[in-house]
């Protein structure tokens, strides 16, 4: 399930949902992305997260379908927050359960690499010097291209 | 009509989030681009950014994409979520 | 911190500890291994987990030191349960926080690959036909060798 | 004395978890191995398993390892945790 929401999420609850009544799930990987204090040497105070409603969900569904064609995934969950977020706030949750750890690790990393380069979200950083739109990073493109 | 959306930094640069264009003025994405920069000369600088992405009906496409009435077109900068 | 324990762990609590008061942690990866119902086509009912006390902790500390020399890790946590475990029970928790997702994903996967091949734990599977010691798997050796 | 430990399937096969050997009977790990199979002919089948791992003072070592009094030696099958 994909959720785009302003509200925070709870990692313990999301983990519980990924494995509830599923004794086939031998491996569960979760990733959480958070607002951190230093980005490219700027002191970040917070983020404003904009997205393209509708296309966000559609692009994430396509990314999940790709992951499912490459790895054996039992359950998955993507949550991306939007709006104003502050230092230490959770931004994104990706969770995958699988029989085997390789499938869980690789599909979770794939989902994040693709989300970072294909899903229409944009971050505006709030720093002491004002706000500035984040530039996309070459290393994210490279991370994504590993899977091609 | 074709619905045109702008997001993030591009929306702020153009000072416009959404507008409509008659399909006769925009039979392809390339024509729509030309029409917009013709109507709004100040936008050219921002719309000519090679890094901009374009989506039609919420799927990223190339500039050769053919448009039809009812399409939702979006222009936006490279994404930075996650 | 490394814990070898019979008790279960709580993923939400472990996540909270990995990020508490740390605004540098932009990325957190957790892995949980669980007792699953089918292993190599045998119907598993449970596991008995034996370990070599003392050496277990020592070998895991060495594995963590290796990971820290390869990736920028902020905080890490390893929990491995021992004793009798049943279908759907948690077995192992590995959690890593880092500024960047590559470091968090790769160090967590490295820790698991090494744990699987270097840490002195042994599983005895309980099936309807009796109990049987698990054989080590070639694919785990291969997974470990990727990092060398 | 040298403390010798056996784990998991090997412990069950030998029906022994722990024993002590005088250091004079085991100056290297190879000698200890020879001593054990000499004293317990029924163990040879299991101790000659090429896949067995050997640790001295909780670090995996090769069979050429020199031993001294007080060492803790362990023999065990390939690990299967996680």
Coordinates of C-alpha atoms in Angstrom, one line a residue:
Chain A
X1 CA 0.0 0.0 0.0
X2 CA 1.2 3.5 -0.8
X3 CA 0.3 6.4 1.5
X4 CA 1.2 10.1 0.8
X5 CA 0.4 11.9 4.0
X6 CA 1.3 14.8 6.3
X7 CA 1.1 12.6 9.4
X8 CA 4.0 10.8 10.9
X9 CA 4.2 7.0 10.8
X10 CA 5.2 4.5 13.4
X11 CA 7.9 2.0 12.4
X12 CA 6.8 -0.6 15.0
X13 CA 3.3 -0.6 13.7
X14 CA 4.4 -0.8 10.1
X15 CA 6.7 -3.7 10.9
X16 CA 3.9 -5.5 12.7
X17 CA 1.6 -5.1 9.6
X18 CA 4.3 -6.4 7.3
X19 CA 4.5 -9.7 9.1
X20 CA 1.1 -10.2 10.8
X21 CA -0.1 -13.8 10.3
X22 CA 2.6 -14.5 7.7
X23 CA 4.9 -17.4 8.6
X24 CA 6.4 -17.3 5.1
X25 CA 8.1 -14.0 5.8
X26 CA 11.6 -15.1 6.7
X27 CA 13.2 -11.6 6.1
X28 CA 11.9 -8.1 6.6
X29 CA 13.8 -5.0 5.6
X30 CA 12.7 -1.5 6.5
X31 CA 14.2 1.8 5.4
X32 CA 13.4 5.2 7.0
X33 CA 14.6 8.5 5.5
X34 CA 14.7 11.4 8.0
X35 CA 15.4 15.2 7.9
X36 CA 19.0 15.5 8.9
X37 CA 20.9 18.6 10.1
X38 CA 23.5 18.8 7.4
X39 CA 22.9 18.5 3.7
X40 CA 25.8 19.4 1.4
X41 CA 27.3 21.4 4.2
X42 CA 24.2 23.6 4.6
X43 CA 22.6 23.7 8.1
X44 CA 19.1 22.5 7.5
X45 CA 16.3 23.5 9.9
X46 CA 13.5 21.8 8.1
X47 CA 12.0 20.9 4.7
X48 CA 8.9 21.8 2.7
X49 CA 7.8 18.8 0.7
X50 CA 5.8 19.3 -2.4
X51 CA 4.4 16.5 -4.6
X52 CA 2.3 16.0 -7.8
X53 CA -0.9 14.4 -6.4
X54 CA -2.0 11.4 -8.5
X55 CA 1.2 11.0 -10.4
X56 CA 3.1 10.3 -7.2
X57 CA 0.9 7.3 -6.4
X58 CA 1.0 6.2 -10.1
X59 CA 4.8 6.3 -10.4
X60 CA 5.2 4.5 -7.1
X61 CA 2.8 1.8 -8.2
X62 CA 4.9 1.3 -11.3
X63 CA 8.1 1.1 -9.3
X64 CA 6.6 -1.5 -7.0
X65 CA 5.4 -3.5 -10.1
X66 CA 9.0 -3.5 -11.4
X67 CA 10.4 -4.6 -8.1
X68 CA 7.8 -7.4 -7.9
X69 CA 8.9 -8.6 -11.4
X70 CA 12.5 -8.8 -10.2
X71 CA 12.3 -10.1 -6.7
X72 CA 10.0 -12.4 -4.7
X73 CA 8.2 -10.0 -2.4
X74 CA 5.5 -11.1 0.0
X75 CA 4.3 -7.7 1.4
X76 CA 5.5 -4.1 0.9
X77 CA 4.6 -0.7 2.2
X78 CA 5.6 2.8 1.1
X79 CA 4.8 6.0 3.1
X80 CA 6.0 9.4 2.0
X81 CA 5.2 12.5 4.1
X82 CA 4.5 15.9 2.5
X83 CA 4.2 19.4 3.9
X84 CA 6.5 21.0 6.5
X85 CA 9.0 18.7 8.2
X86 CA 11.6 19.5 10.8
X87 CA 15.0 18.2 12.0
X88 CA 14.8 14.6 12.9
X89 CA 11.3 14.1 11.4
X90 CA 10.6 11.0 9.4
X91 CA 10.2 11.6 5.7
X92 CA 9.8 8.2 4.0
X93 CA 9.2 4.6 5.0
X94 CA 9.8 1.6 2.7
X95 CA 9.3 -1.9 4.1
X96 CA 9.5 -5.2 2.3
X97 CA 8.9 -8.8 3.5
X98 CA 10.2 -11.8 1.7
X99 CA 11.2 -15.5 2.3
X100 CA 14.9 -14.6 1.8
X101 CA 17.0 -11.7 2.9
X102 CA 18.5 -11.0 -0.6
X103 CA 15.1 -10.3 -2.0
X104 CA 14.1 -8.1 0.9
X105 CA 17.4 -6.1 0.9
X106 CA 17.6 -5.6 -2.8
X107 CA 14.0 -4.8 -3.5
X108 CA 13.9 -2.2 -0.6
X109 CA 17.1 -0.5 -1.9
X110 CA 15.7 -0.6 -5.5
X111 CA 12.4 1.0 -4.3
X112 CA 14.3 3.8 -2.6
X113 CA 16.7 4.4 -5.5
X114 CA 13.8 4.6 -7.9
X115 CA 11.7 6.7 -5.6
X116 CA 14.5 9.2 -5.3
X117 CA 14.8 9.6 -9.1
X118 CA 11.4 8.9 -10.5
X119 CA 8.6 9.9 -8.0
X120 CA 7.5 13.5 -8.3
X121 CA 8.4 14.9 -4.9
X122 CA 10.4 18.1 -4.4
X123 CA 12.2 19.3 -1.3
X124 CA 12.7 22.9 -0.4
X125 CA 15.2 23.3 2.4
X126 CA 14.7 25.8 5.2
X127 CA 18.1 27.1 6.4
X128 CA 19.1 30.1 8.5
X129 CA 19.8 31.9 5.2
X130 CA 16.3 31.3 3.8
X131 CA 14.7 28.6 1.8
X132 CA 16.2 26.9 -1.3
X133 CA 15.0 24.2 -3.6
X134 CA 17.1 21.1 -3.5
X135 CA 19.0 20.1 -6.6
X136 CA 18.8 16.6 -7.8
X137 CA 22.0 14.7 -7.2
X138 CA 24.1 12.9 -9.7
X139 CA 24.8 10.1 -7.2
X140 CA 21.1 9.3 -7.0
X141 CA 20.9 8.9 -10.8
X142 CA 23.9 6.6 -10.6
X143 CA 22.4 4.6 -7.8
X144 CA 19.3 4.1 -9.9
X145 CA 21.3 3.2 -13.0
X146 CA 22.9 0.2 -11.2
X147 CA 19.6 -1.6 -11.6
X148 CA 19.2 -1.1 -15.3
Chain B
X1 CA -8.5 22.0 -23.8
X2 CA -5.2 20.8 -22.4
X3 CA -4.5 21.3 -18.8
X4 CA -0.9 22.4 -18.0
X5 CA 0.7 22.1 -14.5
X6 CA 4.0 23.4 -13.2
X7 CA 5.6 22.2 -10.0
X8 CA 8.2 23.2 -7.4
X9 CA 10.9 25.7 -8.4
X10 CA 9.5 26.0 -11.9
X11 CA 6.1 26.9 -10.4
X12 CA 7.7 29.7 -8.4
X13 CA 9.8 30.9 -11.4
X14 CA 6.8 31.2 -13.7
X15 CA 4.6 32.3 -10.9
X16 CA 2.0 30.0 -12.3
X17 CA 0.7 26.6 -11.0
X18 CA -1.8 25.8 -13.7
X19 CA -3.2 27.0 -17.0
X20 CA -5.2 25.8 -20.0
X21 CA -4.3 25.8 -23.7
X22 CA -6.5 25.0 -26.7
X23 CA -5.5 21.7 -28.3
X24 CA -5.2 23.5 -31.6
X25 CA -2.2 25.4 -30.1
X26 CA -0.5 22.3 -28.9
X27 CA -0.7 19.2 -31.0
X28 CA 2.6 17.9 -29.6
X29 CA 4.5 18.6 -26.4
X30 CA 7.1 20.4 -28.5
X31 CA 4.4 22.7 -29.9
X32 CA 3.0 23.4 -26.4
X33 CA 6.4 24.3 -25.3
X34 CA 6.8 26.7 -28.2
X35 CA 3.4 28.2 -27.6
X36 CA 4.1 28.8 -23.9
X37 CA 7.4 30.5 -24.5
X38 CA 5.8 32.6 -27.3
X39 CA 3.0 33.8 -25.1
X40 CA 5.2 34.4 -22.1
X41 CA 8.7 35.5 -23.3
X42 CA 9.9 35.8 -19.6
X43 CA 9.2 32.0 -19.2
X44 CA 11.6 31.0 -21.9
X45 CA 14.6 31.1 -19.6
X46 CA 13.0 28.6 -17.3
X47 CA 11.2 26.4 -19.7
X48 CA 14.3 25.9 -21.9
X49 CA 16.1 24.3 -18.9
X50 CA 17.3 21.0 -20.3
X51 CA 16.9 19.2 -17.0
X52 CA 13.1 19.8 -16.9
X53 CA 10.9 16.7 -17.0
X54 CA 7.6 16.5 -18.8
X55 CA 4.7 14.2 -18.0
X56 CA 1.5 13.6 -20.0
X57 CA -1.3 12.1 -18.0
X58 CA 1.1 11.5 -15.1
X59 CA 3.6 9.5 -17.1
X60 CA 7.0 10.9 -18.1
X61 CA 7.3 11.3 -21.8
X62 CA 9.5 12.8 -24.5
X63 CA 9.0 16.1 -26.2
X64 CA 7.7 14.4 -29.4
X65 CA 4.6 13.2 -27.5
X66 CA 1.3 13.9 -29.4
X67 CA -1.3 15.7 -27.3
X68 CA -5.1 15.5 -27.4
X69 CA -8.0 17.4 -25.7
X70 CA -8.3 16.4 -22.1
X71 CA -4.7 15.6 -21.6
X72 CA -3.0 16.7 -18.4
X73 CA 0.5 17.9 -19.1
X74 CA 3.1 18.7 -16.3
X75 CA 6.5 20.4 -16.4
X76 CA 8.7 20.0 -13.4
X77 CA 12.4 20.0 -12.2
X78 CA 14.2 16.7 -11.5
X79 CA 12.7 15.1 -8.4
X80 CA 14.2 15.3 -5.0
X81 CA 12.0 13.2 -2.7
X82 CA 12.8 10.3 -0.4
Chain C
X1 CA 25.4 -3.0 21.1
X2 CA 25.2 -6.7 20.7
X3 CA 22.6 -8.8 22.6
X4 CA 22.4 -12.6 22.6
X5 CA 19.1 -13.4 24.4
X6 CA 16.2 -15.7 24.6
X7 CA 13.7 -12.9 24.9
X8 CA 12.0 -11.3 21.9
X9 CA 12.8 -7.8 20.7
X10 CA 10.5 -5.0 19.6
X11 CA 11.3 -3.4 16.3
X12 CA 9.6 -0.1 17.2
X13 CA 11.7 0.3 20.3
X14 CA 14.9 -0.6 18.5
X15 CA 14.2 1.9 15.8
X16 CA 13.5 4.6 18.4
X17 CA 16.8 3.9 20.1
X18 CA 18.7 4.1 16.8
X19 CA 17.5 7.6 16.1
X20 CA 16.9 9.1 19.5
X21 CA 18.3 12.7 19.7
X22 CA 20.3 12.2 16.6
X23 CA 19.5 14.7 13.8
X24 CA 22.5 13.5 11.8
X25 CA 20.8 10.2 11.0
X26 CA 19.2 10.7 7.6
X27 CA 18.8 7.0 6.8
X28 CA 18.0 4.0 9.0
X29 CA 17.8 0.4 7.7
X30 CA 16.5 -2.5 9.9
X31 CA 16.6 -6.2 9.1
X32 CA 14.6 -8.8 10.9
X33 CA 15.1 -12.6 10.3
X34 CA 12.2 -14.8 11.3
X35 CA 11.3 -18.5 11.6
X36 CA 9.5 -19.3 8.4
X37 CA 7.3 -22.2 7.5
X38 CA 9.2 -23.7 4.6
X39 CA 13.0 -24.2 4.4
X40 CA 14.4 -26.1 1.5
X41 CA 10.9 -27.7 1.1
X42 CA 10.8 -29.1 4.6
X43 CA 7.8 -28.0 6.7
X44 CA 9.4 -26.3 9.7
X45 CA 7.6 -26.1 13.1
X46 CA 10.3 -24.4 15.0
X47 CA 14.0 -24.0 15.6
X48 CA 16.4 -24.7 18.4
X49 CA 19.2 -22.2 18.4
X50 CA 22.6 -23.0 19.9
X51 CA 25.6 -20.7 20.1
X52 CA 29.1 -20.5 21.4
X53 CA 28.9 -18.0 24.3
X54 CA 31.7 -15.5 24.3
X55 CA 32.9 -16.2 20.8
X56 CA 29.5 -15.1 19.4
X57 CA 29.9 -11.6 20.9
X58 CA 33.6 -11.5 19.9
X59 CA 32.9 -12.4 16.3
X60 CA 30.0 -10.0 16.0
X61 CA 32.2 -7.2 17.4
X62 CA 34.8 -7.9 14.8
X63 CA 32.2 -7.9 12.0
X64 CA 30.9 -4.5 13.2
X65 CA 34.4 -3.1 13.3
X66 CA 34.9 -4.2 9.7
X67 CA 31.6 -2.6 8.7
X68 CA 32.6 0.6 10.4
X69 CA 35.9 0.7 8.5
X70 CA 34.0 0.4 5.2
X71 CA 30.9 2.6 5.7
X72 CA 30.0 5.7 7.8
X73 CA 27.8 4.3 10.5
X74 CA 26.3 6.5 13.2
X75 CA 24.6 3.8 15.4
X76 CA 24.1 0.1 15.1
X77 CA 22.4 -2.7 17.0
X78 CA 22.5 -6.5 16.7
X79 CA 20.2 -8.8 18.6
X80 CA 20.2 -12.6 18.1
X81 CA 17.8 -14.9 19.9
X82 CA 18.8 -18.3 21.2
X83 CA 16.9 -21.3 22.6
X84 CA 13.6 -22.6 21.2
X85 CA 11.8 -20.5 18.6
X86 CA 8.6 -21.2 16.8
X87 CA 7.0 -20.3 13.4
X88 CA 6.8 -16.6 12.9
X89 CA 9.1 -15.8 15.8
X90 CA 11.8 -13.2 15.4
X91 CA 15.3 -14.6 15.2
X92 CA 17.7 -11.7 14.5
X93 CA 17.6 -7.9 14.4
X94 CA 20.2 -5.8 12.6
X95 CA 19.8 -2.0 12.6
X96 CA 22.0 0.7 11.2
X97 CA 21.7 4.5 11.1
X98 CA 23.8 6.7 8.8
X99 CA 23.7 10.1 7.1
X100 CA 23.1 8.4 3.7
X101 CA 21.1 5.5 2.6
X102 CA 23.9 3.7 0.7
X103 CA 25.9 3.4 3.9
X104 CA 22.9 2.2 5.9
X105 CA 21.7 -0.4 3.3
X106 CA 25.1 -1.8 2.5
X107 CA 26.4 -2.0 6.0
X108 CA 23.2 -3.8 7.2
X109 CA 23.4 -6.3 4.4
X110 CA 27.1 -6.8 5.0
X111 CA 26.5 -7.4 8.7
X112 CA 23.8 -10.0 7.9
X113 CA 26.0 -11.8 5.3
X114 CA 28.9 -12.0 7.7
X115 CA 26.7 -13.0 10.6
X116 CA 25.3 -15.9 8.5
X117 CA 28.8 -17.2 7.7
X118 CA 31.1 -16.2 10.6
X119 CA 29.1 -16.0 13.9
X120 CA 28.9 -19.3 15.8
X121 CA 25.2 -20.0 15.9
X122 CA 23.7 -23.3 14.8
X123 CA 20.0 -24.0 14.0
X124 CA 18.3 -27.3 14.6
X125 CA 15.0 -27.5 12.7
X126 CA 12.0 -29.1 14.3
X127 CA 9.8 -30.7 11.6
X128 CA 7.0 -33.2 11.7
X129 CA 9.6 -35.9 10.9
X130 CA 11.8 -35.0 13.8
X131 CA 14.7 -32.6 14.3
X132 CA 17.6 -32.0 12.0
X133 CA 20.6 -29.8 12.1
X134 CA 20.6 -27.2 9.3
X135 CA 23.4 -27.5 6.7
X136 CA 25.2 -24.3 5.8
X137 CA 24.3 -23.0 2.4
X138 CA 26.6 -22.3 -0.5
X139 CA 24.6 -19.2 -1.4
X140 CA 25.4 -17.7 2.0
X141 CA 29.1 -18.2 1.4
X142 CA 28.7 -16.6 -2.0
X143 CA 26.8 -13.6 -0.5
X144 CA 29.6 -13.1 2.0
X145 CA 32.3 -13.3 -0.7
X146 CA 30.8 -10.4 -2.6
X147 CA 32.3 -8.1 0.0
X148 CA 35.8 -9.4 -0.2
Chain D
X1 CA 45.7 -28.0 30.4
X2 CA 43.8 -27.2 27.2
X3 CA 40.0 -26.9 27.2
X4 CA 38.3 -28.4 24.2
X5 CA 34.7 -27.6 23.3
X6 CA 32.4 -29.2 20.7
X7 CA 29.2 -27.6 19.4
X8 CA 25.9 -28.4 17.7
X9 CA 25.8 -31.5 15.5
X10 CA 29.4 -32.4 16.3
X11 CA 28.6 -32.3 20.1
X12 CA 25.8 -34.7 19.5
X13 CA 27.9 -37.0 17.2
X14 CA 30.7 -37.2 19.8
X15 CA 28.3 -37.3 22.7
X16 CA 30.7 -34.8 24.3
X17 CA 30.5 -31.1 24.9
X18 CA 33.8 -30.4 26.7
X19 CA 37.0 -32.2 27.8
X20 CA 40.5 -31.3 28.8
X21 CA 43.8 -32.4 27.2
X22 CA 47.3 -32.0 28.6
X23 CA 49.3 -29.5 26.6
X24 CA 52.0 -32.1 26.2
X25 CA 49.6 -34.1 24.1
X26 CA 48.6 -31.1 21.9
X27 CA 51.3 -28.7 21.0
X28 CA 49.4 -27.7 17.8
X29 CA 45.9 -28.0 16.7
X30 CA 46.9 -30.8 14.3
X31 CA 48.4 -32.7 17.2
X32 CA 45.3 -32.2 19.3
X33 CA 43.2 -33.5 16.4
X34 CA 45.4 -36.6 16.1
X35 CA 45.4 -37.1 19.9
X36 CA 41.5 -37.0 20.0
X37 CA 41.0 -39.4 17.2
X38 CA 43.6 -41.8 18.7
X39 CA 41.9 -41.8 22.1
X40 CA 38.4 -42.1 20.5
X41 CA 38.5 -44.1 17.3
X42 CA 34.7 -43.7 16.9
X43 CA 35.2 -39.9 16.7
X44 CA 37.5 -40.0 13.7
X45 CA 34.6 -40.2 11.2
X46 CA 33.2 -36.9 12.6
X47 CA 36.4 -35.0 13.4
X48 CA 37.8 -35.7 9.9
X49 CA 35.0 -33.8 8.3
X50 CA 36.7 -31.3 6.1
X51 CA 34.0 -28.7 6.7
X52 CA 34.6 -28.5 10.5
X53 CA 35.8 -25.1 11.8
X54 CA 38.3 -24.7 14.6
X55 CA 38.7 -21.8 16.9
X56 CA 41.4 -21.1 19.5
X57 CA 40.5 -18.6 22.2
X58 CA 37.3 -17.8 20.2
X59 CA 39.0 -16.9 16.9
X60 CA 38.8 -19.1 13.9
X61 CA 42.3 -20.5 13.1
X62 CA 44.1 -23.0 10.8
X63 CA 45.2 -26.5 11.8
X64 CA 48.8 -25.4 12.1
X65 CA 48.0 -23.1 15.1
X66 CA 50.3 -23.6 18.0
X67 CA 48.6 -24.3 21.4
X68 CA 49.6 -23.4 24.9
X69 CA 48.3 -24.2 28.4
X70 CA 45.1 -22.4 29.2
X71 CA 43.9 -22.2 25.5
X72 CA 40.3 -22.7 24.8
X73 CA 39.9 -24.8 21.6
X74 CA 36.6 -25.3 19.8
X75 CA 35.5 -27.6 17.0
X76 CA 32.2 -27.0 15.3
X77 CA 30.3 -27.4 12.0
X78 CA 29.8 -24.5 9.6
X79 CA 27.6 -21.9 11.2
X80 CA 23.9 -21.5 10.4
X81 CA 22.6 -18.6 12.4
X82 CA 20.8 -15.4 11.4

